[in-house]
Amino acid sequence: MKDKIDNIQRYLVTATEAVSFSITALEPLSGGAIQENWRLEADVIGGPHAGRLVAVLRTDAPSVVAESRGRAEEFALLRAAFAAGVIVPEPLWLAADPAIAGKPFFVMRHLLGVADRFRIVKDMSLAPDRPALVRDLATQMARIHAIRPPISGLEFLPEPSPSPAIFWVARYRAFLDSLDWPFPGLEWALRWLELNAPAAPVSGVALCHNDFRTGNYLVDGSGLTAVLDWEFAGWGDPMADIGWFCARCWRAGKDEMEAGGIGIREDFYAAYEAASGCRIDGGAVVYWEVMAHLRWAVIAAQQAARHIDGGQVSLELALIGHVVPELELEILRMTEPD
Amino acid sequence: MRDRPEIIDLLIVARRLLRAELVPLLPPEQRLDGLMIANAIAIAIRQLATENGPLDEERYSLQALLGSDSQDLLKLNRELARRIRTGAVGIGAADADHVHLHLTRVAADRVAESNPRALCARR
């Protein structure tokens, strides 16, 4: 650990063009089954960042979800979002070379706030004006969707063809095929998603966050402070983000609050339409809500497989496998034959 | 004959002790670990309580659905998954309702073991 801190300091003194860069604290932050976040405090002498620095150092955790992008790509996405005026932690420096700290990492500005979705849905002292929070989230999402290809630095993002929906159906089938046991309930979902797939958006694909939900943004006593976790972002159908945000599985038990467990769906739609100038297709959102449950179920099955196959023995991963049937039930309810 | 109390009773009392006496003593950052262990024990208790009932029903239902006399649950499920994907059964086929009902029953049985609270919330 001491060696690693020395290496990180050496790297950051150059990156920050400082005379000296002394780490005074490096402590793990909670949250993130996929990434590890560390609170980094440092005294910086000289250079444009001179003074006291409070930042977050983000690196890979031992378990990696197949869909998740690496740190260098996430850094590029965060930069694109920051440049487009989305409220995100300012991305500062990327160390793509794993030799420095054992794995790639990047440093971003530390923003205060709470992300825990179970706390956010219950604790009304956080973002107490909930209709305003709903509007702010819709506005941020619209700002993300205004990012359209081509964007310099995002050339690594694949074009989802023939359409975002069919692209994901094929991906998830391939994921299920890589597992050792069958999931007829999830196959039902995929067949439904295949037959009911919307065409590619007429206005072209947009940047989708792909994990925009309660739990992945920060709020404090006054409201929204940041949109986090950009590792799944990519070109896609904007309705997919809306479906993911509204899906029942992310409402943290507040089922009646269809907008992320924190607000009214119609309010979110109205604010999104006002900010984006695009009409929301309610039927398409329902489609993407089915996709949301399927996606979460596939990720859960993959997490369980990680434990079962011995890659990483973990009670948390093992228990995640047991959320699959709940998601199946919701999918089956949404896709009942006529 | 095994000694009493039976395994299920051992687990019930062990879980109760864990939740009531030990979890409150854990430092906050490990409380979730304690609750996860209690959750895992709860799943084990419910699986022991239902014995093989749900699995036997699932096998019987799969055999009827697929016209197979295989006893191998894994094989039967693999076959159902394959046929749903190709469209031979399920959505768009004549047996869509039947397959939907089967999948719903099996999922509900699994939820009853993994998280019965979710079933209650649904009702």
CSV table of C-alpha atoms in Angstrom, one decimal:
chain,number,residue,atom,x,y,z
A,1,MET,CA,0.0,0.0,0.0
A,2,LYS,CA,2.8,2.4,0.9
A,3,ASP,CA,4.5,1.7,-2.5
A,4,LYS,CA,1.2,2.3,-4.2
A,5,ILE,CA,0.6,5.7,-2.5
A,6,ASP,CA,4.2,6.7,-3.4
A,7,ASN,CA,3.5,5.8,-7.0
A,8,ILE,CA,0.2,7.6,-7.0
A,9,GLN,CA,1.9,10.7,-5.5
A,10,ARG,CA,4.7,10.6,-8.1
A,11,TYR,CA,2.1,10.3,-10.9
A,12,LEU,CA,-0.1,13.1,-9.6
A,13,VAL,CA,2.8,15.6,-9.0
A,14,THR,CA,3.5,15.4,-12.7
A,15,ALA,CA,-0.2,15.3,-13.8
A,16,THR,CA,-0.9,18.4,-11.6
A,17,GLU,CA,2.3,20.2,-12.7
A,18,ALA,CA,2.9,20.7,-9.0
A,19,VAL,CA,6.2,21.1,-7.0
A,20,SER,CA,5.0,18.6,-4.5
A,21,PHE,CA,1.9,16.5,-4.0
A,22,SER,CA,1.4,14.9,-0.6
A,23,ILE,CA,-1.5,12.6,0.1
A,24,THR,CA,-2.7,13.2,3.6
A,25,ALA,CA,-5.6,10.8,3.5
A,26,LEU,CA,-6.8,7.9,1.3
A,27,GLU,CA,-9.9,6.2,2.7
A,28,PRO,CA,-12.4,3.9,1.1
A,29,LEU,CA,-15.8,5.4,0.3
A,30,SER,CA,-18.9,3.1,0.7
A,31,GLY,CA,-20.9,2.0,-2.3
A,32,GLY,CA,-20.0,0.5,-5.6
A,33,ALA,CA,-20.1,-3.3,-6.1
A,34,ILE,CA,-18.2,-2.7,-9.4
A,35,GLN,CA,-15.8,0.1,-8.7
A,36,GLU,CA,-13.8,1.1,-5.7
A,37,ASN,CA,-14.0,4.7,-4.7
A,38,TRP,CA,-11.4,6.3,-2.4
A,39,ARG,CA,-11.6,9.7,-0.8
A,40,LEU,CA,-8.3,11.4,-1.5
A,41,GLU,CA,-7.0,14.4,0.4
A,42,ALA,CA,-3.7,16.1,-0.5
A,43,ASP,CA,-1.7,19.2,0.0
A,44,VAL,CA,-0.6,20.4,-3.4
A,45,ILE,CA,2.3,22.9,-3.6
A,46,GLY,CA,2.9,24.8,-6.9
A,47,GLY,CA,1.1,24.5,-10.2
A,48,PRO,CA,-2.5,25.3,-11.2
A,49,HIS,CA,-4.0,23.1,-8.5
A,50,ALA,CA,-2.0,24.5,-5.5
A,51,GLY,CA,-3.7,24.2,-2.2
A,52,ARG,CA,-5.8,21.6,-0.4
A,53,LEU,CA,-7.3,19.0,-2.7
A,54,VAL,CA,-10.3,16.9,-1.8
A,55,ALA,CA,-11.0,14.4,-4.6
A,56,VAL,CA,-12.2,10.9,-5.3
A,57,LEU,CA,-9.9,8.2,-6.7
A,58,ARG,CA,-11.9,5.7,-8.6
A,59,THR,CA,-10.5,2.3,-9.6
A,60,ASP,CA,-11.8,-1.2,-10.5
A,61,ALA,CA,-13.1,-3.5,-7.7
A,62,PRO,CA,-12.2,-7.2,-7.9
A,63,SER,CA,-15.6,-8.1,-9.5
A,64,VAL,CA,-16.3,-6.6,-12.9
A,65,VAL,CA,-19.7,-6.7,-14.6
A,66,ALA,CA,-19.2,-7.7,-18.3
A,67,GLU,CA,-21.0,-4.7,-19.5
A,68,SER,CA,-19.0,-2.2,-17.6
A,69,ARG,CA,-16.4,0.0,-19.3
A,70,GLY,CA,-12.8,0.4,-18.1
A,71,ARG,CA,-11.7,3.5,-16.2
A,72,ALA,CA,-10.1,5.2,-19.2
A,73,GLU,CA,-13.3,5.0,-21.1
A,74,GLU,CA,-15.4,6.1,-18.1
A,75,PHE,CA,-13.0,9.1,-17.7
A,76,ALA,CA,-13.7,10.0,-21.4
A,77,LEU,CA,-17.4,9.8,-20.8
A,78,LEU,CA,-17.3,11.9,-17.7
A,79,ARG,CA,-15.3,14.5,-19.7
A,80,ALA,CA,-17.9,14.6,-22.5
A,81,ALA,CA,-20.7,14.9,-19.9
A,82,PHE,CA,-18.8,17.7,-18.0
A,83,ALA,CA,-18.2,19.5,-21.3
A,84,ALA,CA,-21.9,19.3,-22.1
A,85,GLY,CA,-22.8,21.0,-18.8
A,86,VAL,CA,-24.2,17.9,-17.0
A,87,ILE,CA,-23.6,18.2,-13.3
A,88,VAL,CA,-21.0,15.5,-12.7
A,89,PRO,CA,-17.8,15.5,-10.5
A,90,GLU,CA,-15.2,17.3,-12.6
A,91,PRO,CA,-12.8,14.7,-14.1
A,92,LEU,CA,-9.3,15.6,-13.2
A,93,TRP,CA,-6.6,13.1,-14.1
A,94,LEU,CA,-6.5,9.6,-15.6
A,95,ALA,CA,-3.8,7.0,-14.9
A,96,ALA,CA,-4.5,4.4,-17.5
A,97,ASP,CA,-1.2,2.5,-16.9
A,98,PRO,CA,-1.9,-0.3,-14.4
A,99,ALA,CA,1.7,-0.3,-13.3
A,100,ILE,CA,1.2,2.9,-11.2
A,101,ALA,CA,-1.3,1.6,-8.7
A,102,GLY,CA,-1.8,-2.0,-9.7
A,103,LYS,CA,-4.8,-1.1,-11.9
A,104,PRO,CA,-6.0,1.9,-13.8
A,105,PHE,CA,-7.6,4.8,-11.8
A,106,PHE,CA,-8.8,8.3,-12.3
A,107,VAL,CA,-9.3,11.2,-10.0
A,108,MET,CA,-12.4,13.4,-10.0
A,109,ARG,CA,-13.5,16.3,-7.8
A,110,HIS,CA,-15.2,15.2,-4.6
A,111,LEU,CA,-18.8,16.4,-4.3
A,112,LEU,CA,-20.9,16.1,-1.1
A,113,GLY,CA,-24.2,14.3,-1.0
A,114,VAL,CA,-26.0,11.1,-0.4
A,115,ALA,CA,-26.5,8.4,-3.0
A,116,ASP,CA,-28.1,5.5,-1.0
A,117,ARG,CA,-31.5,5.0,-2.7
A,118,PHE,CA,-33.2,3.5,0.4
A,119,ARG,CA,-32.2,6.6,2.4
A,120,ILE,CA,-33.2,9.1,-0.4
A,121,VAL,CA,-36.7,7.7,-0.8
A,122,LYS,CA,-37.3,7.9,3.0
A,123,ASP,CA,-35.4,10.9,4.2
A,124,MET,CA,-37.2,14.0,3.2
A,125,SER,CA,-34.5,16.3,4.6
A,126,LEU,CA,-32.6,15.3,1.5
A,127,ALA,CA,-33.7,17.3,-1.5
A,128,PRO,CA,-36.9,18.3,0.3
A,129,ASP,CA,-38.5,19.8,-2.8
A,130,ARG,CA,-39.1,16.6,-4.5
A,131,PRO,CA,-40.9,18.0,-7.6
A,132,ALA,CA,-37.8,20.2,-8.1
A,133,LEU,CA,-35.6,17.1,-7.8
A,134,VAL,CA,-37.7,15.3,-10.4
A,135,ARG,CA,-37.4,18.4,-12.7
A,136,ASP,CA,-33.6,18.7,-12.2
A,137,LEU,CA,-33.1,15.0,-12.9
A,138,ALA,CA,-35.2,15.2,-16.1
A,139,THR,CA,-33.2,18.3,-17.2
A,140,GLN,CA,-29.9,16.6,-16.6
A,141,MET,CA,-31.0,13.5,-18.5
A,142,ALA,CA,-32.1,15.7,-21.4
A,143,ARG,CA,-28.7,17.3,-21.4
A,144,ILE,CA,-27.0,13.9,-21.6
A,145,HIS,CA,-29.2,12.9,-24.5
A,146,ALA,CA,-28.3,16.1,-26.4
A,147,ILE,CA,-24.8,14.6,-26.7
A,148,ARG,CA,-24.8,13.1,-30.2
A,149,PRO,CA,-22.1,11.3,-32.2
A,150,PRO,CA,-19.5,12.0,-33.4
A,151,ILE,CA,-17.8,13.2,-30.2
A,152,SER,CA,-14.0,13.5,-30.1
A,153,GLY,CA,-12.7,11.1,-27.4
A,154,LEU,CA,-15.8,8.8,-27.6
A,155,GLU,CA,-14.8,6.9,-30.8
A,156,PHE,CA,-14.6,3.7,-28.7
A,157,LEU,CA,-18.4,3.6,-28.2
A,158,PRO,CA,-20.0,1.0,-30.6
A,159,GLU,CA,-22.9,1.9,-32.9
A,160,PRO,CA,-25.8,-0.2,-31.6
A,161,SER,CA,-27.0,-1.9,-34.7
A,162,PRO,CA,-29.4,-2.7,-36.3
A,163,SER,CA,-31.2,-0.9,-33.5
A,164,PRO,CA,-30.4,-0.3,-29.8
A,165,ALA,CA,-33.2,-2.7,-28.8
A,166,ILE,CA,-32.0,-5.6,-31.0
A,167,PHE,CA,-28.4,-4.9,-30.1
A,168,TRP,CA,-29.2,-5.4,-26.4
A,169,VAL,CA,-31.3,-8.5,-27.1
A,170,ALA,CA,-28.3,-10.1,-28.8
A,171,ARG,CA,-25.9,-9.0,-26.1
A,172,TYR,CA,-28.0,-10.5,-23.3
A,173,ARG,CA,-28.6,-13.7,-25.1
A,174,ALA,CA,-24.9,-14.1,-25.5
A,175,PHE,CA,-24.5,-13.4,-21.8
A,176,LEU,CA,-27.0,-16.0,-20.8
A,177,ASP,CA,-25.3,-18.5,-23.2
A,178,SER,CA,-22.1,-17.9,-21.2
A,179,LEU,CA,-23.7,-19.1,-18.0
A,180,ASP,CA,-23.9,-22.8,-17.0
A,181,TRP,CA,-27.6,-23.0,-16.2
A,182,PRO,CA,-30.7,-22.0,-18.2
A,183,PHE,CA,-33.2,-19.2,-17.5
A,184,PRO,CA,-36.5,-19.9,-19.3
A,185,GLY,CA,-38.1,-16.9,-17.6
A,186,LEU,CA,-35.4,-14.6,-19.0
A,187,GLU,CA,-35.6,-16.3,-22.4
A,188,TRP,CA,-39.3,-15.4,-22.4
A,189,ALA,CA,-38.4,-11.8,-21.7
A,190,LEU,CA,-35.9,-11.7,-24.5
A,191,ARG,CA,-38.3,-13.2,-27.0
A,192,TRP,CA,-40.9,-10.6,-26.1
A,193,LEU,CA,-38.2,-7.9,-26.4
A,194,GLU,CA,-37.2,-9.2,-29.8
A,195,LEU,CA,-40.7,-9.3,-31.2
A,196,ASN,CA,-41.7,-5.9,-29.7
A,197,ALA,CA,-38.5,-4.0,-30.4
A,198,PRO,CA,-38.9,-0.4,-31.4
A,199,ALA,CA,-37.0,0.7,-34.5
A,200,ALA,CA,-33.8,2.8,-34.1
A,201,PRO,CA,-34.7,6.4,-33.1
A,202,VAL,CA,-35.5,8.5,-36.2
A,203,SER,CA,-33.4,11.3,-34.9
A,204,GLY,CA,-30.4,9.0,-34.5
A,205,VAL,CA,-28.8,7.6,-31.3
A,206,ALA,CA,-27.9,9.7,-28.4
A,207,LEU,CA,-25.6,9.4,-25.4
A,208,CYS,CA,-27.4,7.3,-22.8
A,209,HIS,CA,-26.2,7.1,-19.3
A,210,ASN,CA,-27.5,3.5,-19.0
A,211,ASP,CA,-27.5,3.5,-15.2
A,212,PHE,CA,-29.5,6.7,-14.5
A,213,ARG,CA,-31.5,5.8,-11.4
A,214,THR,CA,-32.0,6.6,-7.8
A,215,GLY,CA,-28.8,5.4,-6.1
A,216,ASN,CA,-26.5,6.8,-8.8
A,217,TYR,CA,-27.0,10.5,-8.2
A,218,LEU,CA,-26.1,12.6,-5.1
A,219,VAL,CA,-28.4,14.8,-3.2
A,220,ASP,CA,-27.9,17.1,-0.2
A,221,GLY,CA,-30.2,19.3,1.8
A,222,SER,CA,-30.8,21.6,-1.1
A,223,GLY,CA,-31.2,19.2,-4.0
A,224,LEU,CA,-29.3,17.4,-6.7
A,225,THR,CA,-25.5,17.7,-6.6
A,226,ALA,CA,-24.2,15.2,-9.1
A,227,VAL,CA,-25.0,12.4,-11.6
A,228,LEU,CA,-22.6,9.5,-10.9
A,229,ASP,CA,-21.5,6.2,-12.3
A,230,TRP,CA,-20.8,6.6,-16.0
A,231,GLU,CA,-19.3,3.2,-16.7
A,232,PHE,CA,-22.2,1.9,-18.7
A,233,ALA,CA,-22.8,4.9,-20.9
A,234,GLY,CA,-23.0,4.5,-24.6
A,235,TRP,CA,-24.9,5.5,-27.8
A,236,GLY,CA,-28.5,4.3,-27.6
A,237,ASP,CA,-32.2,5.1,-27.5
A,238,PRO,CA,-33.0,8.0,-25.0
A,239,MET,CA,-36.2,6.1,-24.1
A,240,ALA,CA,-34.0,3.4,-22.6
A,241,ASP,CA,-32.7,5.8,-19.9
A,242,ILE,CA,-36.3,6.9,-19.0
A,243,GLY,CA,-37.4,3.2,-18.7
A,244,TRP,CA,-34.4,2.4,-16.5
A,245,PHE,CA,-35.1,5.4,-14.3
A,246,CYS,CA,-38.8,4.6,-13.9
A,247,ALA,CA,-38.6,0.8,-13.7
A,248,ARG,CA,-40.2,-0.7,-10.6
A,249,CYS,CA,-37.1,-2.5,-9.6
A,250,TRP,CA,-35.3,0.8,-8.9
A,251,ARG,CA,-38.0,2.5,-6.8
A,252,ALA,CA,-36.5,1.2,-3.5
A,253,GLY,CA,-39.9,0.0,-2.4
A,254,LYS,CA,-41.8,3.2,-3.1
A,255,ASP,CA,-43.8,1.7,-6.0
A,256,GLU,CA,-46.3,4.5,-6.2
A,257,MET,CA,-43.6,6.9,-7.0
A,258,GLU,CA,-43.0,5.8,-10.5
A,259,ALA,CA,-40.2,8.3,-11.2
A,260,GLY,CA,-37.3,6.6,-9.5
A,261,GLY,CA,-39.2,6.2,-6.1
A,262,ILE,CA,-39.0,9.9,-5.6
A,263,GLY,CA,-41.7,11.5,-7.8
A,264,ILE,CA,-44.5,11.4,-10.2
A,265,ARG,CA,-43.9,9.9,-13.6
A,266,GLU,CA,-45.9,12.6,-15.5
A,267,ASP,CA,-43.9,15.3,-13.8
A,268,PHE,CA,-40.7,13.7,-15.0
A,269,TYR,CA,-42.0,13.3,-18.6
A,270,ALA,CA,-43.2,16.9,-18.7
A,271,ALA,CA,-39.8,18.3,-17.5
A,272,TYR,CA,-37.9,16.0,-19.9
A,273,GLU,CA,-40.0,17.1,-22.8
A,274,ALA,CA,-39.6,20.8,-21.9
A,275,ALA,CA,-35.8,20.4,-21.6
A,276,SER,CA,-35.2,18.2,-24.6
A,277,GLY,CA,-37.9,19.4,-27.0
A,278,CYS,CA,-38.6,15.7,-27.8
A,279,ARG,CA,-41.9,13.9,-27.2
A,280,ILE,CA,-41.8,10.9,-24.9
A,281,ASP,CA,-43.4,7.7,-26.4
A,282,GLY,CA,-45.1,6.1,-23.4
A,283,GLY,CA,-45.3,2.7,-25.1
A,284,ALA,CA,-41.6,2.8,-25.8
A,285,VAL,CA,-40.8,3.6,-22.2
A,286,VAL,CA,-42.8,0.5,-21.1
A,287,TYR,CA,-40.8,-1.6,-23.5
A,288,TRP,CA,-37.5,-0.3,-22.0
A,289,GLU,CA,-38.9,-1.0,-18.5
A,290,VAL,CA,-39.2,-4.6,-19.4
A,291,MET,CA,-35.7,-4.4,-20.8
A,292,ALA,CA,-34.6,-2.8,-17.5
A,293,HIS,CA,-35.8,-5.8,-15.5
A,294,LEU,CA,-34.3,-8.2,-17.9
A,295,ARG,CA,-31.0,-6.4,-17.8
A,296,TRP,CA,-30.9,-6.3,-14.0
A,297,ALA,CA,-31.7,-10.0,-13.9
A,298,VAL,CA,-28.9,-10.8,-16.4
A,299,ILE,CA,-26.4,-8.8,-14.3
A,300,ALA,CA,-27.6,-10.5,-11.1
A,301,ALA,CA,-27.2,-13.9,-12.8
A,302,GLN,CA,-23.7,-12.9,-13.9
A,303,GLN,CA,-22.8,-11.7,-10.3
A,304,ALA,CA,-24.0,-15.0,-8.9
A,305,ALA,CA,-21.9,-16.9,-11.5
A,306,ARG,CA,-18.8,-15.0,-10.4
A,307,HIS,CA,-19.3,-16.5,-7.0
A,308,ILE,CA,-20.3,-20.0,-8.1
A,309,ASP,CA,-17.4,-20.3,-10.6
A,310,GLY,CA,-15.0,-19.4,-7.8
A,311,GLY,CA,-13.7,-16.2,-9.3
A,312,GLN,CA,-14.8,-14.4,-6.2
A,313,VAL,CA,-16.4,-16.1,-3.2
A,314,SER,CA,-18.8,-13.5,-1.8
A,315,LEU,CA,-22.0,-13.7,0.1
A,316,GLU,CA,-23.2,-10.5,-1.5
A,317,LEU,CA,-22.7,-11.8,-5.0
A,318,ALA,CA,-24.3,-15.2,-4.0
A,319,LEU,CA,-27.4,-13.4,-2.6
A,320,ILE,CA,-27.8,-11.2,-5.7
A,321,GLY,CA,-28.5,-14.4,-7.7
A,322,HIS,CA,-31.6,-14.8,-5.6
A,323,VAL,CA,-33.2,-11.5,-6.9
A,324,VAL,CA,-33.6,-13.1,-10.4
A,325,PRO,CA,-37.1,-14.7,-9.7
A,326,GLU,CA,-38.5,-11.4,-8.4
A,327,LEU,CA,-37.5,-9.7,-11.6
A,328,GLU,CA,-38.9,-12.6,-13.7
A,329,LEU,CA,-42.2,-12.2,-12.0
A,330,GLU,CA,-42.4,-8.5,-12.8
A,331,ILE,CA,-41.4,-9.2,-16.4
A,332,LEU,CA,-44.1,-11.9,-16.7
A,333,ARG,CA,-46.7,-9.5,-15.3
A,334,MET,CA,-45.7,-6.9,-17.9
A,335,THR,CA,-45.7,-9.3,-20.8
A,336,GLU,CA,-48.8,-11.3,-20.2
A,337,PRO,CA,-50.2,-12.8,-23.5
A,338,ASP,CA,-53.4,-11.1,-24.8
B,1,MET,CA,-32.2,-41.5,13.1
B,2,ARG,CA,-30.6,-38.1,13.6
B,3,ASP,CA,-30.6,-36.3,17.0
B,4,ARG,CA,-33.1,-33.6,17.8
B,5,PRO,CA,-33.6,-30.8,17.3
B,6,GLU,CA,-33.7,-31.0,13.5
B,7,ILE,CA,-31.5,-29.0,11.2
B,8,ILE,CA,-34.3,-26.5,10.5
B,9,ASP,CA,-34.8,-25.8,14.2
B,10,LEU,CA,-31.1,-25.3,14.6
B,11,LEU,CA,-31.0,-22.8,11.8
B,12,ILE,CA,-34.1,-20.9,13.1
B,13,VAL,CA,-32.6,-20.5,16.6
B,14,ALA,CA,-29.2,-19.6,15.2
B,15,ARG,CA,-30.7,-16.9,12.9
B,16,ARG,CA,-32.7,-15.5,15.8
B,17,LEU,CA,-29.6,-15.3,18.0
B,18,LEU,CA,-27.6,-13.6,15.1
B,19,ARG,CA,-30.3,-11.0,14.5
B,20,ALA,CA,-31.3,-10.2,18.0
B,21,GLU,CA,-28.0,-10.4,19.9
B,22,LEU,CA,-25.1,-10.2,17.5
B,23,VAL,CA,-26.0,-7.9,14.7
B,24,PRO,CA,-26.7,-5.0,17.1
B,25,LEU,CA,-23.1,-5.4,18.4
B,26,LEU,CA,-21.5,-5.2,15.0
B,27,PRO,CA,-19.7,-2.0,14.0
B,28,PRO,CA,-21.9,-0.1,11.5
B,29,GLU,CA,-19.8,-1.0,8.5
B,30,GLN,CA,-20.3,-4.8,9.2
B,31,ARG,CA,-23.9,-4.7,10.1
B,32,LEU,CA,-24.9,-5.4,6.5
B,33,ASP,CA,-22.7,-8.5,6.5
B,34,GLY,CA,-24.6,-9.7,9.6
B,35,LEU,CA,-27.9,-9.1,7.9
B,36,MET,CA,-26.8,-10.9,4.7
B,37,ILE,CA,-25.8,-14.0,6.7
B,38,ALA,CA,-29.3,-13.9,8.4
B,39,ASN,CA,-30.8,-13.6,4.9
B,40,ALA,CA,-28.9,-16.5,3.6
B,41,ILE,CA,-29.9,-18.6,6.6
B,42,ALA,CA,-33.6,-17.6,6.0
B,43,ILE,CA,-33.4,-18.8,2.4
B,44,ALA,CA,-31.9,-22.1,3.6
B,45,ILE,CA,-34.7,-22.5,6.2
B,46,ARG,CA,-37.4,-21.9,3.6
B,47,GLN,CA,-35.9,-24.3,1.1
B,48,LEU,CA,-35.7,-27.0,3.8
B,49,ALA,CA,-39.3,-26.3,4.8
B,50,THR,CA,-40.7,-26.7,1.3
B,51,GLU,CA,-38.5,-29.8,0.7
B,52,ASN,CA,-38.7,-31.0,-2.9
B,53,GLY,CA,-42.4,-30.0,-3.4
B,54,PRO,CA,-41.8,-27.0,-5.8
B,55,LEU,CA,-39.2,-28.9,-7.7
B,56,ASP,CA,-41.4,-32.0,-8.2
B,57,GLU,CA,-44.2,-29.7,-9.4
B,58,GLU,CA,-41.9,-27.9,-11.8
B,59,ARG,CA,-40.7,-31.2,-13.2
B,60,TYR,CA,-44.2,-32.4,-13.8
B,61,SER,CA,-45.3,-29.2,-15.4
B,62,LEU,CA,-42.2,-29.1,-17.7
B,63,GLN,CA,-42.8,-32.7,-18.8
B,64,ALA,CA,-46.4,-31.9,-19.7
B,65,LEU,CA,-45.3,-28.7,-21.5
B,66,LEU,CA,-42.5,-30.3,-23.5
B,67,GLY,CA,-44.0,-33.8,-24.0
B,68,SER,CA,-40.9,-35.3,-22.4
B,69,ASP,CA,-40.5,-38.0,-19.8
B,70,SER,CA,-37.0,-36.8,-18.7
B,71,GLN,CA,-36.5,-36.6,-14.9
B,72,ASP,CA,-33.6,-34.2,-15.3
B,73,LEU,CA,-34.8,-30.7,-14.3
B,74,LEU,CA,-31.7,-29.0,-15.7
B,75,LYS,CA,-32.2,-30.7,-19.1
B,76,LEU,CA,-35.9,-29.9,-19.1
B,77,ASN,CA,-35.3,-26.2,-18.4
B,78,ARG,CA,-32.6,-26.1,-21.0
B,79,GLU,CA,-35.0,-27.5,-23.5
B,80,LEU,CA,-37.8,-25.0,-22.6
B,81,ALA,CA,-35.3,-22.1,-22.8
B,82,ARG,CA,-34.2,-23.2,-26.2
B,83,ARG,CA,-37.8,-23.6,-27.5
B,84,ILE,CA,-38.8,-20.2,-26.1
B,85,ARG,CA,-35.9,-18.6,-27.9
B,86,THR,CA,-36.7,-20.1,-31.3
B,87,GLY,CA,-40.4,-19.3,-30.9
B,88,ALA,CA,-41.4,-23.0,-31.0
B,89,VAL,CA,-43.2,-22.5,-27.7
B,90,GLY,CA,-44.3,-19.4,-25.8
B,91,ILE,CA,-44.8,-15.9,-27.2
B,92,GLY,CA,-46.6,-16.1,-30.6
B,93,ALA,CA,-47.2,-19.9,-30.3
B,94,ALA,CA,-50.5,-21.6,-29.5
B,95,ASP,CA,-49.3,-22.5,-26.0
B,96,ALA,CA,-48.3,-18.9,-24.9
B,97,ASP,CA,-50.8,-18.9,-22.0
B,98,HIS,CA,-49.7,-22.3,-20.8
B,99,VAL,CA,-45.9,-21.3,-20.9
B,100,HIS,CA,-46.6,-18.0,-19.2
B,101,LEU,CA,-48.6,-19.7,-16.4
B,102,HIS,CA,-45.8,-22.3,-15.9
B,103,LEU,CA,-43.1,-19.6,-15.8
B,104,THR,CA,-45.1,-17.5,-13.4
B,105,ARG,CA,-45.8,-20.4,-11.0
B,106,VAL,CA,-42.1,-21.5,-11.0
B,107,ALA,CA,-40.9,-17.9,-10.4
B,108,ALA,CA,-43.5,-17.4,-7.6
B,109,ASP,CA,-42.2,-20.6,-5.9
B,110,ARG,CA,-38.7,-19.3,-6.1
B,111,VAL,CA,-39.6,-15.9,-4.8
B,112,ALA,CA,-41.4,-17.6,-1.9
B,113,GLU,CA,-38.1,-19.1,-0.9
B,114,SER,CA,-35.8,-16.2,-1.7
B,115,ASN,CA,-37.8,-13.2,-0.7
B,116,PRO,CA,-41.4,-13.9,0.4
B,117,ARG,CA,-41.9,-10.3,1.4
B,118,ALA,CA,-41.9,-9.4,-2.4
B,119,LEU,CA,-44.8,-11.7,-2.9
B,120,CYS,CA,-46.8,-10.1,-0.1
B,121,ALA,CA,-46.1,-6.7,-1.5
B,122,ARG,CA,-47.3,-7.8,-4.9
B,123,ARG,CA,-50.6,-9.0,-3.4
